Amino acid sequence: MNLKGKTALVTGSTSGIGLGIARKLAEAGANLVLNGFGEVEAAVASIAACGVKVGHHPADISSPEQIAEMIAYAERDFGGVDILVNNAGIQHVAPVEEFPVERWDSIIAINLSAVFHTIRLALPGMRRKGWGRIVNIASAHGLVASAQKSAYVAAKHGVLGLTKTVALETATTPITCNAICPGWVLTPLVQKQIDARIAAGTEPEQARHDLLAEKQPSLEFVTPEQLGELAVFLCGDAAAQVRGVAWNMDGGWVAQ
Ligand code: NAD
């Protein structure tokens, strides 16, 4: 797969799935604009080791203004966004009648509205260049629900609706828009949910097993590297007519 000369912007790529996808895109030759908080230097160094150009923009993607600054940075310093991966996401677990209103608002802002803002701002550049790939990281929770995750499930279902709409609006162009729906991946986002089980008295190994056993028939975590390979495939010529799909990679979660 040769993505040499393309620039990929991956939101939330300092950790977990986003970093795994950024690495696979860099290995395929793409230059990378990283985004996210935390271990920024380590993330930049691991992409630079692939021999591609890499930058980091610190936008908080709950802010439409900061998203606009990030897209402007990619246009100014990288010549535009050819591949947009909307990956950043957060989670909060609580029954709907106890769900904190501010957590609902930030999950909708980060997991759903930010996807709208990056797409509306990056798409004109893709149209000008006559090529583009938009890959939205939704979730098995974009296809089915779980109790206590109202905001996350609503946002991820919304991402799939937005993905299909953008796929239709770009259908006659060399720009595609698709979604990937991961099952459980062992990242900080999921480790917090395992830690909550450990805090409630379950042994660590048992807590991991129980989390998988409830949803994921394979009883194995999906890896960021596997998701990265799927993203690279969706960026390639073979995927030119893959449009508007919600592609689950979930150890059998939604086959049940
Ligand atoms: P993670 O917590 O490891 O990483 C999240 C990333 O998003 C980090 O880089 C963080 O800095 C960044 N981020 C968070 N809030 C941000 C903000 N306001 N602005 C900019 N960046 C921000 O999470 P992950 O598990 O790698 O999840 C990545 C995506 O995959 C999310 O959209 C999540 O919903 C989805 N997903 C995860 C799983 C899983 O099992 N881990 C399963 C299905 C879907």
Short mmCIF file of C-alpha atoms and ligand atoms in Angstrom, two decimals:
data_model
loop_
_atom_site.label_atom_id
_atom_site.label_comp_id
_atom_site.label_asym_id
_atom_site.label_seq_id
_atom_site.Cartn_x
_atom_site.Cartn_y
_atom_site.Cartn_z
CA MET A 1 0.00 0.00 0.00
CA ASN A 2 1.56 3.30 -1.01
CA LEU A 3 0.20 6.40 0.69
CA LYS A 4 3.41 8.34 0.03
CA GLY A 5 2.70 12.03 -0.49
CA LYS A 6 -0.69 11.87 1.28
CA THR A 7 -1.32 13.58 4.60
CA ALA A 8 -3.43 11.90 7.25
CA LEU A 9 -4.99 13.72 10.19
CA VAL A 10 -5.95 11.35 13.01
CA THR A 11 -7.82 12.86 15.96
CA GLY A 12 -6.98 11.42 19.37
CA SER A 13 -3.79 9.80 18.09
CA THR A 14 -1.58 10.13 21.17
CA SER A 15 -2.95 6.88 22.62
CA GLY A 16 -4.74 3.61 21.95
CA ILE A 17 -6.52 3.00 18.66
CA GLY A 18 -5.66 6.41 17.15
CA LEU A 19 -1.94 5.88 17.66
CA GLY A 20 -2.18 2.35 16.22
CA ILE A 21 -3.96 3.67 13.12
CA ALA A 22 -1.48 6.57 12.76
CA ARG A 23 1.42 4.09 12.87
CA LYS A 24 -0.05 1.86 10.16
CA LEU A 25 -0.77 4.89 7.92
CA ALA A 26 2.81 6.12 8.47
CA GLU A 27 4.19 2.65 7.65
CA ALA A 28 2.19 2.89 4.41
CA GLY A 29 4.00 6.17 3.67
CA ALA A 30 1.53 8.87 4.74
CA ASN A 31 2.63 12.04 6.52
CA LEU A 32 0.81 12.48 9.80
CA VAL A 33 -0.89 15.27 11.72
CA LEU A 34 -1.41 13.91 15.22
CA ASN A 35 -3.86 15.30 17.77
CA GLY A 36 -4.69 14.51 21.38
CA PHE A 37 -3.42 15.00 24.91
CA GLY A 38 -0.96 13.17 27.17
CA GLU A 39 2.10 11.38 25.75
CA VAL A 40 2.56 13.73 22.78
CA GLU A 41 6.35 13.46 22.47
CA ALA A 42 6.37 9.66 22.52
CA ALA A 43 3.61 9.54 19.89
CA VAL A 44 5.44 11.99 17.61
CA ALA A 45 8.70 10.03 18.01
CA SER A 46 7.06 6.70 17.16
CA ILE A 47 5.60 8.14 13.93
CA ALA A 48 8.83 9.97 13.01
CA ALA A 49 10.61 6.60 13.26
CA CYS A 50 8.62 5.53 10.17
CA GLY A 51 10.51 8.17 8.15
CA VAL A 52 7.50 10.38 7.35
CA LYS A 53 6.77 14.02 8.16
CA VAL A 54 4.86 14.34 11.43
CA GLY A 55 3.30 17.19 13.38
CA HIS A 56 0.99 17.49 16.36
CA HIS A 57 -1.87 19.92 16.85
CA PRO A 58 -3.22 20.29 20.42
CA ALA A 59 -6.83 21.12 19.48
CA ASP A 60 -9.45 20.21 22.05
CA ILE A 61 -11.95 18.81 19.58
CA SER A 62 -14.91 19.74 21.76
CA SER A 63 -14.23 23.25 20.38
CA PRO A 64 -15.26 23.95 16.75
CA GLU A 65 -12.85 26.95 16.75
CA GLN A 66 -9.88 24.77 17.73
CA ILE A 67 -10.86 22.18 15.09
CA ALA A 68 -10.80 24.97 12.48
CA GLU A 69 -7.30 25.97 13.68
CA MET A 70 -6.16 22.33 13.38
CA ILE A 71 -7.43 22.00 9.79
CA ALA A 72 -5.81 25.36 8.91
CA TYR A 73 -2.51 24.09 10.41
CA ALA A 74 -2.72 20.92 8.26
CA GLU A 75 -3.39 23.03 5.16
CA ARG A 76 -0.58 25.48 5.91
CA ASP A 77 2.14 23.04 6.99
CA PHE A 78 1.17 19.82 5.18
CA GLY A 79 -0.68 21.01 2.06
CA GLY A 80 -4.07 19.79 3.29
CA VAL A 81 -5.81 16.73 4.70
CA ASP A 82 -6.06 13.81 2.25
CA ILE A 83 -7.02 11.20 4.85
CA LEU A 84 -9.19 12.18 7.81
CA VAL A 85 -9.54 9.66 10.63
CA ASN A 86 -12.06 10.73 13.27
CA ASN A 87 -10.96 8.67 16.22
CA ALA A 88 -10.92 10.73 19.45
CA GLY A 89 -13.60 9.60 21.86
CA ILE A 90 -14.53 9.48 25.51
CA GLN A 91 -16.86 7.31 27.59
CA HIS A 92 -18.98 7.66 30.72
CA VAL A 93 -21.00 4.88 32.30
CA ALA A 94 -24.17 5.64 34.31
CA PRO A 95 -27.92 4.94 34.16
CA VAL A 96 -29.74 7.47 31.98
CA GLU A 97 -31.65 9.12 34.82
CA GLU A 98 -28.39 9.68 36.71
CA PHE A 99 -26.28 10.60 33.68
CA PRO A 100 -24.49 13.91 34.41
CA VAL A 101 -25.71 16.51 31.90
CA GLU A 102 -22.21 17.91 31.38
CA ARG A 103 -20.88 14.41 30.57
CA TRP A 104 -23.69 13.94 28.03
CA ASP A 105 -22.77 17.29 26.43
CA SER A 106 -19.05 16.53 26.22
CA ILE A 107 -19.58 13.00 24.83
CA ILE A 108 -21.87 14.37 22.10
CA ALA A 109 -19.37 17.20 21.39
CA ILE A 110 -16.27 14.98 21.19
CA ASN A 111 -17.70 11.69 19.84
CA LEU A 112 -20.24 13.15 17.37
CA SER A 113 -20.20 16.92 16.71
CA ALA A 114 -16.40 16.97 16.23
CA VAL A 115 -16.83 14.43 13.41
CA PHE A 116 -19.23 16.83 11.69
CA HIS A 117 -16.82 19.77 12.15
CA THR A 118 -13.68 18.00 10.87
CA ILE A 119 -15.57 16.66 7.85
CA ARG A 120 -17.23 19.97 6.92
CA LEU A 121 -13.84 21.74 7.18
CA ALA A 122 -11.64 19.10 5.48
CA LEU A 123 -13.98 18.11 2.64
CA PRO A 124 -13.56 21.30 0.52
CA GLY A 125 -9.79 20.65 0.35
CA MET A 126 -10.37 17.01 -0.66
CA ARG A 127 -12.78 18.14 -3.39
CA ARG A 128 -10.19 20.65 -4.68
CA LYS A 129 -7.53 17.91 -4.82
CA GLY A 130 -9.94 15.35 -6.31
CA TRP A 131 -9.16 12.60 -3.78
CA GLY A 132 -9.94 11.86 -0.18
CA ARG A 133 -10.61 9.24 2.45
CA ILE A 134 -12.70 9.78 5.58
CA VAL A 135 -12.62 6.98 8.15
CA ASN A 136 -14.77 7.41 11.24
CA ILE A 137 -14.02 5.22 14.26
CA ALA A 138 -17.48 4.40 15.56
CA SER A 139 -17.98 1.26 17.68
CA ALA A 140 -19.99 -1.93 18.03
CA HIS A 141 -22.03 0.55 20.08
CA GLY A 142 -22.84 2.31 16.81
CA LEU A 143 -24.78 -0.83 15.82
CA VAL A 144 -26.15 -2.17 19.11
CA ALA A 145 -26.63 -0.73 22.59
CA SER A 146 -25.45 -1.58 26.09
CA ALA A 147 -27.10 -0.41 29.30
CA GLN A 148 -25.59 2.62 31.07
CA LYS A 149 -23.94 4.06 27.95
CA SER A 150 -26.73 6.31 26.62
CA ALA A 151 -24.54 9.21 25.44
CA TYR A 152 -21.86 6.99 23.89
CA VAL A 153 -24.39 4.75 22.11
CA ALA A 154 -26.36 7.78 20.86
CA ALA A 155 -23.18 9.47 19.61
CA LYS A 156 -21.85 6.34 17.87
CA HIS A 157 -25.21 5.62 16.18
CA GLY A 158 -25.09 9.27 15.07
CA VAL A 159 -21.60 8.81 13.61
CA LEU A 160 -22.89 5.97 11.44
CA GLY A 161 -25.77 8.14 10.16
CA LEU A 162 -23.35 10.97 9.39
CA THR A 163 -20.98 8.51 7.65
CA LYS A 164 -23.74 7.29 5.32
CA THR A 165 -24.88 10.84 4.53
CA VAL A 166 -21.37 12.03 3.67
CA ALA A 167 -20.82 8.86 1.59
CA LEU A 168 -23.91 9.77 -0.47
CA GLU A 169 -22.86 13.40 -0.87
CA THR A 170 -19.42 12.29 -2.18
CA ALA A 171 -20.60 9.18 -4.07
CA THR A 172 -19.72 10.46 -7.55
CA THR A 173 -16.25 11.62 -6.48
CA PRO A 174 -12.95 9.85 -5.63
CA ILE A 175 -13.65 10.71 -1.98
CA THR A 176 -15.02 7.95 0.24
CA CYS A 177 -16.45 8.03 3.75
CA ASN A 178 -16.70 4.88 5.87
CA ALA A 179 -16.85 3.82 9.50
CA ILE A 180 -15.04 1.15 11.48
CA CYS A 181 -16.88 -0.40 14.43
CA PRO A 182 -14.42 -1.95 16.88
CA GLY A 183 -15.39 -4.31 19.67
CA TRP A 184 -13.34 -4.30 22.89
CA VAL A 185 -9.77 -3.03 22.42
CA LEU A 186 -7.51 -2.93 25.49
CA THR A 187 -6.81 0.83 25.64
CA PRO A 188 -6.96 3.34 28.52
CA LEU A 189 -10.65 3.91 27.69
CA VAL A 190 -11.44 0.23 28.35
CA GLN A 191 -8.89 -0.21 31.15
CA LYS A 192 -10.98 2.30 33.18
CA GLN A 193 -13.99 -0.04 32.84
CA ILE A 194 -11.87 -3.04 33.92
CA ASP A 195 -10.50 -1.00 36.84
CA ALA A 196 -14.08 -0.29 37.97
CA ARG A 197 -14.69 -4.07 38.16
CA ILE A 198 -11.42 -4.58 40.06
CA ALA A 199 -12.43 -1.80 42.48
CA ALA A 200 -15.71 -3.68 43.02
CA GLY A 201 -13.71 -6.74 44.17
CA THR A 202 -13.01 -8.83 41.04
CA GLU A 203 -9.47 -10.18 40.40
CA PRO A 204 -7.75 -8.41 37.43
CA GLU A 205 -7.60 -11.47 35.13
CA GLN A 206 -11.22 -12.36 35.96
CA ALA A 207 -12.30 -8.73 35.38
CA ARG A 208 -10.78 -8.77 31.87
CA HIS A 209 -12.38 -12.15 31.13
CA ASP A 210 -15.82 -11.06 32.41
CA LEU A 211 -15.75 -7.86 30.32
CA LEU A 212 -14.99 -9.87 27.16
CA ALA A 213 -17.37 -12.72 27.97
CA GLU A 214 -20.36 -10.37 28.25
CA LYS A 215 -20.03 -9.13 24.64
CA GLN A 216 -17.16 -10.54 22.57
CA PRO A 217 -17.48 -14.24 21.57
CA SER A 218 -13.81 -14.53 20.55
CA LEU A 219 -12.84 -13.77 24.18
CA GLU A 220 -9.89 -11.86 22.73
CA PHE A 221 -9.33 -8.12 22.44
CA VAL A 222 -9.17 -6.51 18.99
CA THR A 223 -5.81 -4.72 18.60
CA PRO A 224 -5.05 -1.15 17.44
CA GLU A 225 -2.73 -2.69 14.82
CA GLN A 226 -5.57 -4.78 13.32
CA LEU A 227 -7.78 -1.68 13.16
CA GLY A 228 -4.89 0.23 11.58
CA GLU A 229 -4.59 -2.39 8.82
CA LEU A 230 -8.33 -2.03 8.09
CA ALA A 231 -7.98 1.77 7.94
CA VAL A 232 -5.06 1.44 5.50
CA PHE A 233 -7.18 -0.89 3.33
CA LEU A 234 -10.03 1.66 3.30
CA CYS A 235 -7.51 4.29 2.11
CA GLY A 236 -6.38 2.17 -0.84
CA ASP A 237 -7.53 1.81 -4.45
CA ALA A 238 -9.19 -1.57 -3.74
CA ALA A 239 -11.62 0.22 -1.41
CA ALA A 240 -12.57 2.96 -3.90
CA GLN A 241 -16.15 1.63 -4.09
CA VAL A 242 -16.51 0.88 -0.40
CA ARG A 243 -18.84 3.73 0.53
CA GLY A 244 -20.91 4.38 3.62
CA VAL A 245 -20.15 1.07 5.35
CA ALA A 246 -20.10 0.38 9.07
CA TRP A 247 -17.36 -2.26 9.13
CA ASN A 248 -17.31 -4.14 12.39
CA MET A 249 -14.08 -5.70 13.70
CA ASP A 250 -15.41 -6.97 16.97
CA GLY A 251 -14.62 -10.63 17.68
CA GLY A 252 -18.21 -11.54 16.77
CA TRP A 253 -19.94 -8.99 19.08
CA VAL A 254 -22.73 -7.95 16.69
CA ALA A 255 -23.12 -11.38 15.05
CA GLN A 256 -25.08 -12.50 18.13
P1 NAD B 1 -8.08 6.31 24.40
O1 NAD B 1 -8.65 6.89 25.65
O2 NAD B 1 -6.93 5.37 24.48
O3 NAD B 1 -7.63 7.48 23.40
C1 NAD B 1 -8.47 8.57 23.18
C2 NAD B 1 -7.67 9.62 22.45
O4 NAD B 1 -8.52 10.76 22.25
C3 NAD B 1 -6.44 10.13 23.22
O5 NAD B 1 -5.40 10.41 22.29
C4 NAD B 1 -6.95 11.40 23.87
O6 NAD B 1 -5.92 12.34 24.15
C5 NAD B 1 -7.87 11.91 22.76
N1 NAD B 1 -8.88 12.85 23.21
C6 NAD B 1 -9.80 12.69 24.20
N2 NAD B 1 -10.54 13.81 24.32
C7 NAD B 1 -10.08 14.68 23.38
C8 NAD B 1 -10.43 16.01 23.04
N3 NAD B 1 -11.40 16.67 23.66
N4 NAD B 1 -9.74 16.60 22.03
C9 NAD B 1 -8.73 15.96 21.40
N5 NAD B 1 -8.36 14.69 21.70
C10 NAD B 1 -9.03 14.07 22.69
O7 NAD B 1 -9.33 5.68 23.63
P2 NAD B 1 -9.44 4.50 22.56
O8 NAD B 1 -9.96 3.30 23.27
O9 NAD B 1 -8.20 4.37 21.75
O10 NAD B 1 -10.62 5.05 21.68
C11 NAD B 1 -10.43 5.64 20.42
C12 NAD B 1 -11.76 5.61 19.66
O11 NAD B 1 -12.17 4.26 19.47
C13 NAD B 1 -12.90 6.30 20.41
O12 NAD B 1 -13.72 7.00 19.49
C14 NAD B 1 -13.66 5.14 21.02
O13 NAD B 1 -15.02 5.46 21.21
C15 NAD B 1 -13.49 4.10 19.93
N6 NAD B 1 -13.69 2.73 20.39
C16 NAD B 1 -12.90 2.20 21.37
C17 NAD B 1 -13.12 0.88 21.75
C18 NAD B 1 -12.28 0.19 22.78
O14 NAD B 1 -12.61 -0.95 23.16
N7 NAD B 1 -11.20 0.79 23.26
C19 NAD B 1 -14.14 0.13 21.15
C20 NAD B 1 -14.93 0.72 20.18
C21 NAD B 1 -14.68 2.02 19.80
#
